[in-house]
PDB file of C-alpha atoms in Angstrom:
ATOM      1  CA  PRO A   1     123.300 110.019 119.458  1.00 43.00           C
ATOM      2  CA  LEU A   2     126.102 110.356 121.965  1.00 40.00           C
ATOM      3  CA  PRO A   3     127.578 113.819 122.507  1.00 42.00           C
ATOM      4  CA  ALA A   4     130.982 114.497 121.016  1.00 42.00           C
ATOM      5  CA  GLY A   5     134.065 114.479 123.167  1.00 41.00           C
ATOM      6  CA  LEU A   6     133.295 111.479 125.391  1.00 40.00           C
ATOM      7  CA  PRO A   7     136.306 109.397 126.478  1.00 42.00           C
ATOM      8  CA  GLY A   8     136.911 106.196 124.567  1.00 43.00           C
ATOM      9  CA  GLU A   9     138.085 105.261 121.115  1.00 47.00           C
ATOM     10  CA  PRO A  10     139.048 108.235 118.961  1.00 51.00           C
ATOM     11  CA  GLU A  11     137.104 108.898 115.778  1.00 58.00           C
ATOM     12  CA  PRO A  12     138.729 107.226 112.773  1.00 63.00           C
ATOM     13  CA  GLU A  13     139.915 109.686 110.174  1.00 58.00           C
ATOM     14  CA  GLU A  14     138.904 109.541 106.553  1.00 55.00           C
ATOM     15  CA  ALA A  15     141.636 109.487 103.958  1.00 51.00           C
ATOM     16  CA  VAL A  16     141.582 113.050 102.634  1.00 51.00           C
ATOM     17  CA  ASN A  17     143.149 114.395  99.477  1.00 53.00           C
ATOM     18  CA  ASP A  18     142.222 117.959  98.568  1.00 50.00           C
ATOM     19  CA  ASP A  19     144.531 118.176  95.532  1.00 51.00           C
ATOM     20  CA  SER A  20     141.923 118.801  92.825  1.00 48.00           C
ATOM     21  CA  SER A  21     144.436 118.067  90.074  1.00 48.00           C
ATOM     22  CA  ARG A  22     144.423 114.414  91.142  1.00 51.00           C
ATOM     23  CA  HIS A  23     140.687 113.969  90.560  1.00 45.00           C
ATOM     24  CA  GLY A  24     139.936 115.898  87.406  1.00 54.00           C
ATOM     25  CA  GLY A  25     139.803 119.357  88.932  1.00 55.00           C
ATOM     26  CA  ARG A  26     136.755 118.626  91.078  1.00 52.00           C
ATOM     27  CA  LEU A  27     136.381 120.800  94.161  1.00 52.00           C
ATOM     28  CA  ARG A  28     134.813 119.912  97.496  1.00 50.00           C
ATOM     29  CA  GLY A  29     131.337 121.264  98.104  1.00 52.00           C
ATOM     30  CA  PHE A  30     132.360 121.988 101.686  1.00 52.00           C
ATOM     31  CA  PRO A  31     135.737 121.999 103.484  1.00 57.00           C
ATOM     32  CA  HIS A  32     136.938 118.821 105.124  1.00 55.00           C
ATOM     33  CA  GLU A  33     137.010 118.771 108.911  1.00 70.00           C
ATOM     34  CA  ARG A  34     138.101 115.896 111.095  1.00 76.00           C
ATOM     35  CA  GLY A  35     135.051 113.996 112.336  1.00 83.00           C
ATOM     36  CA  ASN A  36     132.829 115.210 109.486  1.00 93.00           C
ATOM     37  CA  TRP A  37     131.834 112.449 107.069  1.00 97.00           C
ATOM     38  CA  ALA A  38     130.365 113.293 103.662  1.00 97.00           C
ATOM     39  CA  THR A  39     127.201 111.211 103.310  1.00 98.00           C
ATOM     40  CA  HIS A  40     124.970 110.412 100.331  1.00 98.00           C
ATOM     41  CA  VAL A  41     121.902 108.173  99.847  1.00 98.00           C
ATOM     42  CA  TYR A  42     121.345 106.810  96.337  1.00 98.00           C
ATOM     43  CA  LEU A  43     120.131 104.000  94.097  1.00 98.00           C
ATOM     44  CA  PRO A  44     123.085 102.198  92.446  1.00 98.00           C
ATOM     45  CA  CYS A  45     122.647 101.431  88.757  1.00 97.00           C
ATOM     46  CA  ARG A  46     124.268  98.382  87.177  1.00 93.00           C
ATOM     47  CA  VAL A  47     124.490  98.759  83.419  1.00 93.00           C
ATOM     48  CA  GLN A  48     124.864  96.341  80.527  1.00 91.00           C
ATOM     49  CA  GLU A  49     127.565  96.361  77.881  1.00 94.00           C
ATOM     50  CA  GLU A  50     125.143  97.786  75.322  1.00 95.00           C
ATOM     51  CA  PHE A  51     124.514 100.750  77.621  1.00 97.00           C
ATOM     52  CA  LEU A  52     128.239 101.511  77.564  1.00 97.00           C
ATOM     53  CA  GLU A  53     128.092 101.527  73.756  1.00 97.00           C
ATOM     54  CA  LEU A  54     125.313 104.122  73.931  1.00 98.00           C
ATOM     55  CA  LEU A  55     127.336 106.105  76.480  1.00 98.00           C
ATOM     56  CA  GLU A  56     130.359 106.129  74.159  1.00 98.00           C
ATOM     57  CA  LEU A  57     128.248 107.506  71.302  1.00 98.00           C
ATOM     58  CA  LEU A  58     126.782 110.237  73.507  1.00 98.00           C
ATOM     59  CA  VAL A  59     130.090 111.335  75.009  1.00 98.00           C
ATOM     60  CA  SER A  60     131.816 111.300  71.612  1.00 98.00           C
ATOM     61  CA  ARG A  61     129.147 113.598  70.157  1.00 98.00           C
ATOM     62  CA  ALA A  62     129.068 115.879  73.203  1.00 98.00           C
ATOM     63  CA  ARG A  63     132.860 116.285  73.102  1.00 98.00           C
ATOM     64  CA  THR A  64     132.493 118.101  69.784  1.00 98.00           C
ATOM     65  CA  TYR A  65     130.903 120.855  71.896  1.00 98.00           C
ATOM     66  CA  VAL A  66     132.907 120.458  75.166  1.00 98.00           C
ATOM     67  CA  ALA A  67     136.171 118.553  74.674  1.00 98.00           C
ATOM     68  CA  SER A  68     136.842 118.135  78.415  1.00 97.00           C
ATOM     69  CA  LEU A  69     133.798 115.926  79.063  1.00 98.00           C
ATOM     70  CA  ALA A  70     134.583 112.692  80.915  1.00 98.00           C
ATOM     71  CA  ALA A  71     132.315 109.660  81.029  1.00 98.00           C
ATOM     72  CA  MET A  72     131.118 108.490  84.422  1.00 98.00           C
ATOM     73  CA  GLU A  73     132.624 105.218  85.582  1.00 95.00           C
ATOM     74  CA  GLU A  74     129.776 104.330  87.953  1.00 96.00           C
ATOM     75  CA  PHE A  75     126.097 105.190  87.707  1.00 98.00           C
ATOM     76  CA  HIS A  76     123.478 106.016  90.304  1.00 98.00           C
ATOM     77  CA  LEU A  77     120.335 108.010  91.005  1.00 98.00           C
ATOM     78  CA  SER A  78     120.509 110.322  94.027  1.00 98.00           C
ATOM     79  CA  LEU A  79     117.925 110.251  96.819  1.00 98.00           C
ATOM     80  CA  SER A  80     119.692 112.879  98.937  1.00 98.00           C
ATOM     81  CA  GLN A  81     122.109 115.725  98.638  1.00 97.00           C
ATOM     82  CA  CYS A  82     125.636 115.176  99.914  1.00 96.00           C
ATOM     83  CA  VAL A  83     125.388 116.063 103.610  1.00 97.00           C
ATOM     84  CA  VAL A  84     127.791 116.064 106.557  1.00 97.00           C
ATOM     85  CA  LEU A  85     127.476 113.564 109.414  1.00 97.00           C
ATOM     86  CA  ARG A  86     129.532 113.510 112.581  1.00 96.00           C
ATOM     87  CA  TYR A  87     131.163 110.110 113.047  1.00 95.00           C
ATOM     88  CA  HIS A  88     129.049 109.177 116.076  1.00 95.00           C
ATOM     89  CA  TRP A  89     125.870 109.922 114.079  1.00 96.00           C
ATOM     90  CA  ILE A  90     126.583 107.356 111.359  1.00 97.00           C
ATOM     91  CA  ASP A  91     125.221 104.241 113.100  1.00 97.00           C
ATOM     92  CA  PRO A  92     121.962 105.822 114.329  1.00 98.00           C
ATOM     93  CA  PHE A  93     121.502 107.474 110.926  1.00 98.00           C
ATOM     94  CA  VAL A  94     121.874 104.122 109.179  1.00 98.00           C
ATOM     95  CA  ARG A  95     119.524 102.393 111.645  1.00 98.00           C
ATOM     96  CA  SER A  96     116.864 105.023 111.019  1.00 98.00           C
ATOM     97  CA  LEU A  97     117.294 104.681 107.243  1.00 98.00           C
ATOM     98  CA  LYS A  98     116.969 100.916 107.463  1.00 98.00           C
ATOM     99  CA  GLN A  99     113.744 101.188 109.451  1.00 98.00           C
ATOM    100  CA  ARG A 100     112.099 103.719 107.129  1.00 98.00           C
ATOM    101  CA  LEU A 101     113.151 102.000 103.891  1.00 98.00           C
ATOM    102  CA  ALA A 102     112.212  98.458 104.986  1.00 97.00           C
ATOM    103  CA  PRO A 103     108.622  98.512 103.580  1.00 97.00           C
ATOM    104  CA  PHE A 104     109.644  99.437 100.020  1.00 98.00           C
ATOM    105  CA  HIS A 105     109.514  96.976  97.126  1.00 97.00           C
ATOM    106  CA  ARG A 106     111.617  96.727  93.985  1.00 97.00           C
ATOM    107  CA  PHE A 107     110.389  98.844  91.110  1.00 97.00           C
ATOM    108  CA  PHE A 108     111.230 100.033  87.595  1.00 96.00           C
ATOM    109  CA  CYS A 109     112.076 103.439  86.192  1.00 97.00           C
ATOM    110  CA  VAL A 110     112.551 104.622  82.642  1.00 97.00           C
ATOM    111  CA  ALA A 111     115.401 107.120  82.215  1.00 98.00           C
ATOM    112  CA  ASP A 112     115.425 108.214  78.576  1.00 97.00           C
ATOM    113  CA  GLN A 113     115.386 112.025  78.439  1.00 98.00           C
ATOM    114  CA  VAL A 114     118.797 113.667  77.943  1.00 98.00           C
ATOM    115  CA  LYS A 115     119.265 116.735  80.134  1.00 98.00           C
ATOM    116  CA  VAL A 116     122.085 119.063  81.208  1.00 98.00           C
ATOM    117  CA  TYR A 117     122.681 119.801  84.886  1.00 98.00           C
ATOM    118  CA  THR A 118     125.056 121.927  86.949  1.00 96.00           C
ATOM    119  CA  ASN A 119     125.838 121.549  90.638  1.00 94.00           C
ATOM    120  CA  GLN A 120     124.712 124.234  93.084  1.00 89.00           C
ATOM    121  CA  ASN A 121     127.865 126.339  92.934  1.00 92.00           C
ATOM    122  CA  LYS A 122     128.255 125.942  89.145  1.00 94.00           C
ATOM    123  CA  THR A 123     131.683 124.300  89.410  1.00 96.00           C
ATOM    124  CA  ARG A 124     130.672 121.194  87.455  1.00 98.00           C
ATOM    125  CA  THR A 125     128.342 120.387  84.579  1.00 98.00           C
ATOM    126  CA  PHE A 126     126.725 117.006  83.930  1.00 98.00           C
ATOM    127  CA  ILE A 127     124.909 115.278  81.102  1.00 98.00           C
ATOM    128  CA  GLY A 128     122.273 112.943  82.487  1.00 98.00           C
ATOM    129  CA  LEU A 129     119.278 110.802  81.609  1.00 98.00           C
ATOM    130  CA  GLU A 130     116.163 112.133  83.325  1.00 98.00           C
ATOM    131  CA  VAL A 131     113.501 109.744  84.603  1.00 98.00           C
ATOM    132  CA  SER A 132     110.299 109.823  82.550  1.00 96.00           C
ATOM    133  CA  ALA A 133     108.482 106.960  84.338  1.00 96.00           C
ATOM    134  CA  GLY A 134     108.743 105.888  87.987  1.00 95.00           C
ATOM    135  CA  HIS A 135     108.784 109.417  89.399  1.00 96.00           C
ATOM    136  CA  PHE A 136     106.085 108.719  92.011  1.00 96.00           C
ATOM    137  CA  GLN A 137     107.968 105.807  93.603  1.00 97.00           C
ATOM    138  CA  LEU A 138     111.132 107.908  93.766  1.00 98.00           C
ATOM    139  CA  LEU A 139     109.282 110.736  95.510  1.00 98.00           C
ATOM    140  CA  GLU A 140     108.020 108.243  98.104  1.00 98.00           C
ATOM    141  CA  LEU A 141     111.585 107.079  98.779  1.00 98.00           C
ATOM    142  CA  VAL A 142     112.874 110.640  99.029  1.00 98.00           C
ATOM    143  CA  SER A 143     110.109 111.482 101.490  1.00 98.00           C
ATOM    144  CA  GLU A 144     111.337 108.775 103.871  1.00 98.00           C
ATOM    145  CA  VAL A 145     115.006 109.698 103.408  1.00 98.00           C
ATOM    146  CA  ASP A 146     114.091 113.345 104.091  1.00 98.00           C
ATOM    147  CA  ARG A 147     112.480 112.337 107.382  1.00 98.00           C
ATOM    148  CA  VAL A 148     115.726 110.737 108.493  1.00 98.00           C
ATOM    149  CA  LEU A 149     117.699 113.813 107.447  1.00 98.00           C
ATOM    150  CA  GLU A 150     115.327 116.016 109.431  1.00 98.00           C
ATOM    151  CA  GLU A 151     115.951 113.907 112.542  1.00 97.00           C
ATOM    152  CA  PHE A 152     119.593 114.983 112.327  1.00 97.00           C
ATOM    153  CA  ASP A 153     118.893 118.596 111.275  1.00 97.00           C
ATOM    154  CA  LEU A 154     120.431 117.969 107.850  1.00 98.00           C
ATOM    155  CA  PRO A 155     119.360 119.498 104.503  1.00 97.00           C
ATOM    156  CA  THR A 156     116.614 117.558 102.748  1.00 98.00           C
ATOM    157  CA  PHE A 157     116.481 116.818  99.026  1.00 98.00           C
ATOM    158  CA  TYR A 158     115.638 119.402  96.375  1.00 94.00           C
ATOM    159  CA  LYS A 159     112.061 120.557  95.926  1.00 92.00           C
ATOM    160  CA  ASP A 160     110.546 119.251  92.672  1.00 92.00           C
ATOM    161  CA  PRO A 161     113.665 117.145  91.923  1.00 95.00           C
ATOM    162  CA  SER A 162     114.708 116.122  88.436  1.00 97.00           C
ATOM    163  CA  PHE A 163     115.629 112.476  89.074  1.00 98.00           C
ATOM    164  CA  HIS A 164     118.399 111.432  86.721  1.00 98.00           C
ATOM    165  CA  ILE A 165     121.392 109.190  86.086  1.00 98.00           C
ATOM    166  CA  SER A 166     124.535 111.177  85.308  1.00 98.00           C
ATOM    167  CA  LEU A 167     126.468 109.981  82.247  1.00 98.00           C
ATOM    168  CA  ALA A 168     129.338 112.462  81.851  1.00 98.00           C
ATOM    169  CA  TRP A 169     130.774 115.536  83.565  1.00 98.00           C
ATOM    170  CA  CYS A 170     133.217 118.389  83.172  1.00 98.00           C
ATOM    171  CA  VAL A 171     134.614 121.177  85.307  1.00 98.00           C
ATOM    172  CA  GLY A 172     132.904 124.583  85.174  1.00 97.00           C
ATOM    173  CA  ASP A 173     129.521 125.755  83.923  1.00 98.00           C
ATOM    174  CA  MET A 174     129.318 124.520  80.332  1.00 98.00           C
ATOM    175  CA  SER A 175     125.535 124.364  80.150  1.00 97.00           C
ATOM    176  CA  ASP A 176     125.328 127.034  77.420  1.00 97.00           C
ATOM    177  CA  ARG A 177     127.479 124.915  75.099  1.00 98.00           C
ATOM    178  CA  LEU A 178     125.672 121.648  75.802  1.00 98.00           C
ATOM    179  CA  GLU A 179     122.061 122.798  75.685  1.00 97.00           C
ATOM    180  CA  GLY A 180     120.247 123.615  72.459  1.00 96.00           C
ATOM    181  CA  GLN A 181     121.679 121.927  69.367  1.00 98.00           C
ATOM    182  CA  CYS A 182     123.973 119.558  71.292  1.00 98.00           C
ATOM    183  CA  LEU A 183     121.137 118.391  73.526  1.00 98.00           C
ATOM    184  CA  ARG A 184     118.882 117.745  70.519  1.00 98.00           C
ATOM    185  CA  GLU A 185     121.593 115.678  68.843  1.00 98.00           C
ATOM    186  CA  LEU A 186     122.132 113.624  72.008  1.00 98.00           C
ATOM    187  CA  GLN A 187     118.398 112.951  72.347  1.00 98.00           C
ATOM    188  CA  ASP A 188     118.287 111.813  68.709  1.00 98.00           C
ATOM    189  CA  ILE A 189     121.078 109.314  69.479  1.00 98.00           C
ATOM    190  CA  VAL A 190     119.142 107.936  72.454  1.00 98.00           C
ATOM    191  CA  ASP A 191     115.861 107.731  70.542  1.00 97.00           C
ATOM    192  CA  GLY A 192     117.503 105.980  67.591  1.00 97.00           C
ATOM    193  CA  PHE A 193     119.707 103.548  69.511  1.00 97.00           C
ATOM    194  CA  GLU A 194     118.812  99.886  69.056  1.00 93.00           C
ATOM    195  CA  ASP A 195     117.053  98.439  72.119  1.00 89.00           C
ATOM    196  CA  SER A 196     117.226 101.791  73.948  1.00 92.00           C
ATOM    197  CA  ALA A 197     113.725 101.213  75.388  1.00 90.00           C
ATOM    198  CA  PHE A 198     115.018  98.028  77.029  1.00 93.00           C
ATOM    199  CA  LEU A 199     118.408  99.423  78.078  1.00 94.00           C
ATOM    200  CA  LEU A 200     116.943 102.521  79.740  1.00 96.00           C
ATOM    201  CA  ARG A 201     114.354 100.635  81.788  1.00 96.00           C
ATOM    202  CA  VAL A 202     116.087 100.251  85.128  1.00 96.00           C
ATOM    203  CA  GLN A 203     115.054  97.929  87.941  1.00 96.00           C
ATOM    204  CA  TRP A 204     116.025  99.208  91.386  1.00 97.00           C
ATOM    205  CA  GLU A 205     116.801  96.396  93.815  1.00 97.00           C
ATOM    206  CA  GLN A 206     118.635  98.127  96.653  1.00 97.00           C
ATOM    207  CA  ILE A 207     119.454 101.502  98.157  1.00 98.00           C
ATOM    208  CA  HIS A 208     122.964 102.491  99.189  1.00 98.00           C
ATOM    209  CA  CYS A 209     124.300 104.967 101.693  1.00 98.00           C
ATOM    210  CA  LYS A 210     127.918 106.071 101.494  1.00 98.00           C
ATOM    211  CA  SER A 211     129.383 107.886 104.477  1.00 97.00           C
ATOM    212  CA  GLY A 212     133.064 108.696 104.076  1.00 95.00           C
ATOM    213  CA  ASN A 213     134.658 105.345 103.263  1.00 95.00           C
ATOM    214  CA  LYS A 214     131.782 103.328 104.729  1.00 97.00           C
ATOM    215  CA  TYR A 215     129.102 101.737 102.524  1.00 97.00           C
ATOM    216  CA  PHE A 216     125.685 100.493 103.650  1.00 98.00           C
ATOM    217  CA  SER A 217     123.102  98.601 101.586  1.00 98.00           C
ATOM    218  CA  PHE A 218     119.333  98.336 102.083  1.00 98.00           C
ATOM    219  CA  PRO A 219     117.726  95.660  99.856  1.00 97.00           C
ATOM    220  CA  LEU A 220     114.263  96.409  98.509  1.00 97.00           C
ATOM    221  CA  ARG A 221     111.667  93.692  99.072  1.00 95.00           C
TER     222      ARG A 221
END
């Protein structure tokens, strides 16, 4: 990667809005600095209409315990933490990802275990569906993504990760309210939902990388 500060075109700036009230009270995990681009590698998940019916049932029940829960509008499974790239690192980072991910084939996962998560600084709580089948393939992908992150001295993924698809979120640490009885009721809804075995079997066809307002896609073979 080229060193910063060389003459030429200036770094484009991301559109930044730090007013948390405009996005549900969410707070940045790290402060915004010009030239720093928040970057995330993940598997995008396209869902069917029946899945949204299941989601509505789950969120409705969970709101009897935490009224502020909001359903996710898009769904994905993370392969990296959110890390910071300098602008001039983005292209070489993406090239390295493309090279390391090229050998991988499409595969299936089953995500059918309801679980409660909090982010690292306990400012948000999530309800997600944890993967119960397909864990090995995901670990192989993460291993290659981690190698790219190490090339740029960036934090790698969590040790012993709980791969999951987030369904709903709220501000603050609400795990005490959502675990226990609430979690059991949500799992009962999933287990009893018609065609849940089919709906929660996900085929992964491509990997995405989002860096600031740039999106990159890596199709699986």
